[in-house]
mmCIF file of C-alpha atoms in Angstrom:
data_model
loop_
_atom_site.group_PDB
_atom_site.id
_atom_site.type_symbol
_atom_site.label_atom_id
_atom_site.label_comp_id
_atom_site.label_asym_id
_atom_site.label_seq_id
_atom_site.Cartn_x
_atom_site.Cartn_y
_atom_site.Cartn_z
ATOM 1 C CA UNK C 22 -12.681 -26.117 16.289
ATOM 2 C CA UNK C 23 -13.574 -25.129 12.962
ATOM 3 C CA UNK C 24 -13.159 -27.349 10.528
ATOM 4 C CA UNK C 25 -11.743 -26.091 6.620
ATOM 5 C CA UNK C 26 -13.139 -27.964 3.420
ATOM 6 C CA UNK C 27 -11.590 -26.042 0.043
ATOM 7 C CA UNK C 28 -12.824 -28.845 -2.066
ATOM 8 C CA UNK C 29 -15.339 -26.374 -4.122
ATOM 9 C CA UNK C 30 -12.643 -23.552 -4.409
ATOM 10 C CA UNK C 31 -14.595 -20.259 -3.858
ATOM 11 C CA UNK C 32 -13.964 -17.991 -6.770
ATOM 12 C CA UNK C 33 -14.324 -14.487 -5.217
ATOM 13 C CA UNK C 34 -15.312 -11.019 -7.183
ATOM 14 C CA UNK C 35 -14.838 -7.507 -6.249
ATOM 15 C CA UNK C 36 -15.991 -4.623 -8.474
ATOM 16 C CA UNK C 37 -12.434 -4.625 -10.232
ATOM 17 C CA UNK C 38 -10.987 -7.982 -9.448
ATOM 18 C CA UNK C 39 -11.218 -12.087 -9.849
ATOM 19 C CA UNK C 40 -9.956 -13.896 -7.356
ATOM 20 C CA UNK C 41 -9.421 -17.049 -8.246
ATOM 21 C CA UNK C 42 -7.331 -20.828 -7.653
ATOM 22 C CA UNK C 43 -3.747 -20.626 -8.853
ATOM 23 C CA UNK C 44 -3.008 -23.228 -11.556
ATOM 24 C CA UNK C 45 0.163 -24.393 -12.915
ATOM 25 C CA UNK C 46 -0.267 -22.151 -15.952
ATOM 26 C CA UNK C 47 0.365 -18.835 -13.198
ATOM 27 C CA UNK C 48 3.759 -20.265 -13.208
ATOM 28 C CA UNK C 49 5.471 -17.263 -15.215
ATOM 29 C CA UNK C 50 3.545 -14.720 -13.179
ATOM 30 C CA UNK C 51 4.112 -16.470 -10.231
ATOM 31 C CA UNK C 52 7.858 -16.508 -10.730
ATOM 32 C CA UNK C 53 7.731 -13.035 -11.828
ATOM 33 C CA UNK C 54 6.408 -11.857 -8.682
ATOM 34 C CA UNK C 55 8.217 -14.313 -6.479
ATOM 35 C CA UNK C 56 11.821 -13.648 -8.121
ATOM 36 C CA UNK C 57 11.696 -9.899 -8.080
ATOM 37 C CA UNK C 58 13.800 -8.702 -5.364
ATOM 38 C CA UNK C 59 11.897 -5.677 -4.914
ATOM 39 C CA UNK C 60 8.519 -7.150 -3.917
ATOM 40 C CA UNK C 61 10.412 -9.877 -2.027
ATOM 41 C CA UNK C 62 12.040 -7.105 -0.011
ATOM 42 C CA UNK C 63 10.304 -8.088 2.817
ATOM 43 C CA UNK C 64 9.395 -11.628 2.597
ATOM 44 C CA UNK C 65 12.109 -13.776 3.974
ATOM 45 C CA UNK C 66 11.292 -16.829 1.664
ATOM 46 C CA UNK C 67 13.797 -18.690 -1.082
ATOM 47 C CA UNK C 68 12.966 -16.806 -4.582
ATOM 48 C CA UNK C 69 12.428 -19.005 -7.256
ATOM 49 C CA UNK C 70 15.407 -19.413 -10.038
ATOM 50 C CA UNK C 71 13.549 -20.391 -12.715
ATOM 51 C CA UNK C 72 10.122 -22.027 -13.615
ATOM 52 C CA UNK C 73 10.473 -24.961 -12.184
ATOM 53 C CA UNK C 74 10.596 -23.733 -9.255
ATOM 54 C CA UNK C 75 7.393 -21.527 -9.234
ATOM 55 C CA UNK C 76 6.029 -24.657 -10.568
ATOM 56 C CA UNK C 77 6.696 -26.355 -7.414
ATOM 57 C CA UNK C 78 5.722 -23.723 -5.429
ATOM 58 C CA UNK C 79 2.218 -23.840 -7.021
ATOM 59 C CA UNK C 80 2.268 -27.435 -6.458
ATOM 60 C CA UNK C 81 3.143 -27.142 -2.859
ATOM 61 C CA UNK C 82 0.179 -24.317 -2.149
ATOM 62 C CA UNK C 83 -1.818 -26.913 -4.070
ATOM 63 C CA UNK C 84 -1.226 -29.990 -1.451
ATOM 64 C CA UNK C 85 -1.979 -27.797 1.445
ATOM 65 C CA UNK C 86 -5.278 -26.429 -0.170
ATOM 66 C CA UNK C 87 -6.154 -30.268 -1.039
ATOM 67 C CA UNK C 88 -5.330 -30.603 2.682
ATOM 68 C CA UNK C 89 -7.341 -28.202 3.532
ATOM 69 C CA UNK C 90 -4.502 -26.398 5.538
ATOM 70 C CA UNK C 91 -4.242 -23.100 3.259
ATOM 71 C CA UNK C 92 -6.033 -21.558 0.494
ATOM 72 C CA UNK C 93 -4.406 -18.878 -1.629
ATOM 73 C CA UNK C 94 -6.353 -16.690 -4.370
ATOM 74 C CA UNK C 95 -4.616 -15.307 -7.549
ATOM 75 C CA UNK C 96 -5.391 -11.807 -7.872
ATOM 76 C CA UNK C 97 -6.504 -10.613 -11.589
ATOM 77 C CA UNK C 98 -8.460 -7.701 -12.947
ATOM 78 C CA UNK C 99 -12.211 -8.869 -14.309
ATOM 79 C CA UNK C 100 -10.890 -7.966 -17.785
ATOM 80 C CA UNK C 101 -7.891 -10.102 -17.516
ATOM 81 C CA UNK C 102 -7.750 -13.529 -15.905
ATOM 82 C CA UNK C 103 -3.859 -13.334 -15.540
ATOM 83 C CA UNK C 104 -1.923 -13.239 -11.862
ATOM 84 C CA UNK C 105 -0.798 -10.056 -10.848
ATOM 85 C CA UNK C 106 -0.896 -10.823 -6.987
ATOM 86 C CA UNK C 107 -1.682 -13.079 -4.763
ATOM 87 C CA UNK C 108 -3.613 -13.197 -0.993
ATOM 88 C CA UNK C 109 -4.322 -15.942 0.610
ATOM 89 C CA UNK C 110 -4.664 -17.459 4.341
ATOM 90 C CA UNK C 111 -1.619 -19.916 6.194
ATOM 91 C CA UNK C 112 -0.641 -20.968 9.088
ATOM 92 C CA UNK C 113 -4.425 -21.737 9.313
ATOM 93 C CA UNK C 114 -5.456 -22.538 13.840
ATOM 94 C CA UNK C 115 -8.391 -24.434 13.467
ATOM 95 C CA UNK C 116 -8.726 -24.884 17.029
ATOM 96 C CA UNK C 117 -8.473 -21.234 17.588
ATOM 97 C CA UNK C 118 -10.872 -19.925 15.241
ATOM 98 C CA UNK C 119 -7.286 -18.302 13.499
ATOM 99 C CA UNK C 120 -5.341 -18.102 10.497
ATOM 100 C CA UNK C 121 -2.825 -15.704 8.635
ATOM 101 C CA UNK C 122 -3.478 -13.566 5.992
ATOM 102 C CA UNK C 123 -0.624 -12.901 3.495
ATOM 103 C CA UNK C 124 -0.657 -11.134 0.551
ATOM 104 C CA UNK C 125 2.178 -9.799 -2.791
ATOM 105 C CA UNK C 126 1.232 -7.501 -5.419
ATOM 106 C CA UNK C 127 2.905 -7.078 -9.120
ATOM 107 C CA UNK C 128 4.999 -3.542 -8.642
ATOM 108 C CA UNK C 129 2.525 -2.271 -11.602
ATOM 109 C CA UNK C 130 -0.038 -2.438 -9.352
ATOM 110 C CA UNK C 131 1.117 -0.716 -6.239
ATOM 111 C CA UNK C 132 -0.928 2.413 -5.088
ATOM 112 C CA UNK C 133 -4.057 1.999 -7.151
ATOM 113 C CA UNK C 134 -6.262 0.377 -4.409
ATOM 114 C CA UNK C 135 -5.634 -3.409 -5.991
ATOM 115 C CA UNK C 136 -4.471 -4.827 -2.515
ATOM 116 C CA UNK C 137 -7.085 -3.099 -0.445
ATOM 117 C CA UNK C 138 -9.704 -4.533 -2.664
ATOM 118 C CA UNK C 139 -8.877 -7.736 -2.297
ATOM 119 C CA UNK C 140 -7.630 -7.480 1.324
ATOM 120 C CA UNK C 141 -11.128 -6.390 2.409
ATOM 121 C CA UNK C 142 -13.011 -9.230 -0.253
ATOM 122 C CA UNK C 143 -10.706 -11.997 1.537
ATOM 123 C CA UNK C 144 -11.004 -10.645 5.393
ATOM 124 C CA UNK C 145 -15.039 -10.614 4.923
ATOM 125 C CA UNK C 146 -14.550 -14.554 3.489
ATOM 126 C CA UNK C 147 -12.213 -15.200 6.451
ATOM 127 C CA UNK C 148 -14.899 -13.595 8.685
ATOM 128 C CA UNK C 149 -18.291 -14.847 7.020
ATOM 129 C CA UNK C 150 -17.387 -18.177 5.681
ATOM 130 C CA UNK C 151 -14.704 -19.215 7.158
ATOM 131 C CA UNK C 152 -16.172 -18.505 10.758
ATOM 132 C CA UNK C 153 -12.726 -17.485 11.821
ATOM 133 C CA UNK C 154 -12.545 -15.062 15.493
ATOM 134 C CA UNK C 155 -9.519 -13.173 14.620
ATOM 135 C CA UNK C 156 -7.207 -13.016 11.775
ATOM 136 C CA UNK C 157 -3.179 -12.211 12.171
ATOM 137 C CA UNK C 158 -0.768 -10.380 9.954
ATOM 138 C CA UNK C 159 2.995 -10.559 10.307
ATOM 139 C CA UNK C 160 5.133 -7.964 8.426
ATOM 140 C CA UNK C 161 8.569 -6.711 8.066
ATOM 141 C CA UNK C 162 8.450 -3.145 10.402
ATOM 142 C CA UNK C 163 10.150 -1.121 7.197
ATOM 143 C CA UNK C 164 7.140 -2.773 4.966
ATOM 144 C CA UNK C 165 5.319 0.475 5.680
ATOM 145 C CA UNK C 166 2.797 0.290 2.791
ATOM 146 C CA UNK C 167 1.781 -3.529 4.255
ATOM 147 C CA UNK C 168 1.067 -2.122 7.997
ATOM 148 C CA UNK C 169 -0.108 0.874 7.171
ATOM 149 C CA UNK C 170 -2.630 -0.970 4.847
ATOM 150 C CA UNK C 171 -3.546 -3.477 7.384
ATOM 151 C CA UNK C 172 -4.490 -0.603 10.020
ATOM 152 C CA UNK C 173 -6.101 0.899 7.403
ATOM 153 C CA UNK C 174 -8.410 -2.214 7.717
ATOM 154 C CA UNK C 175 -8.620 -2.089 11.881
ATOM 155 C CA UNK C 176 -6.256 -4.720 12.206
ATOM 156 C CA UNK C 177 -4.486 -3.821 15.912
ATOM 157 C CA UNK C 178 -0.692 -3.964 15.962
ATOM 158 C CA UNK C 179 -0.228 -6.411 19.031
ATOM 159 C CA UNK C 180 3.270 -6.843 19.570
ATOM 160 C CA UNK C 181 6.872 -6.241 17.916
ATOM 161 C CA UNK C 182 9.442 -9.071 18.378
ATOM 162 C CA UNK C 183 12.330 -8.462 18.508
ATOM 163 C CA UNK C 184 14.818 -10.097 16.221
ATOM 164 C CA UNK C 185 12.273 -12.965 16.224
ATOM 165 C CA UNK C 186 13.370 -14.362 12.312
ATOM 166 C CA UNK C 187 16.622 -15.436 11.415
ATOM 167 C CA UNK C 188 17.042 -15.054 7.883
ATOM 168 C CA UNK C 189 20.276 -15.316 5.797
ATOM 169 C CA UNK C 190 22.245 -14.508 8.251
ATOM 170 C CA UNK C 191 20.274 -11.732 9.774
ATOM 171 C CA UNK C 192 17.843 -11.436 12.953
ATOM 172 C CA UNK C 193 14.685 -9.254 11.523
ATOM 173 C CA UNK C 194 11.731 -7.932 13.736
ATOM 174 C CA UNK C 195 8.372 -8.170 13.233
ATOM 175 C CA UNK C 196 5.459 -6.762 13.806
ATOM 176 C CA UNK C 197 2.268 -8.958 13.917
ATOM 177 C CA UNK C 198 -1.372 -7.617 13.785
ATOM 178 C CA UNK C 199 -4.658 -8.856 14.434
ATOM 179 C CA UNK C 200 -7.943 -8.058 13.311
ATOM 180 C CA UNK C 201 -11.192 -9.444 15.181
ATOM 181 C CA UNK C 202 -14.220 -10.463 13.474
ATOM 182 C CA UNK C 203 -16.549 -7.273 14.169
ATOM 183 C CA UNK C 204 -20.261 -9.528 14.087
ATOM 184 C CA UNK C 205 -18.989 -11.267 17.297
ATOM 185 C CA UNK C 206 -19.325 -10.383 20.830
#
């Protein structure tokens, strides 16, 4: 079984991006991100109603981080430390050497290769540093940009679950993807 320890938070870089810890000072950007109906369209989660909700979300995620149950990075441009998105590992299964990846990005940064850059770095971190055997991703079948990004990065669609999530009075389908560590076997 894997043992995760995020007590020394890993700050990661790419050519254009700084991936850093999310802090309470990111609340207004997190609120803007998670209260945007276009961004949240395919994410069956409550949208924050105010900054306090965003702060509560950040504190909740910090609690999970403190317990080594998830890790979530703020996506920032190197020239500006303002949060423009987030990416991280959730629903970690140390007994299975597996974690689920999730991400979101402010709409004005869509189509610029930013999520591709962040995803590449986080996958690398997951396999090399966390020693994951596999990474899972779950996406809405209608979220074409998300599942195309996953496929571009070698994720294989393992299943199409019909009406597996009940959200706001509607049953939603899910695509489940997986990526195996290429450095194993």
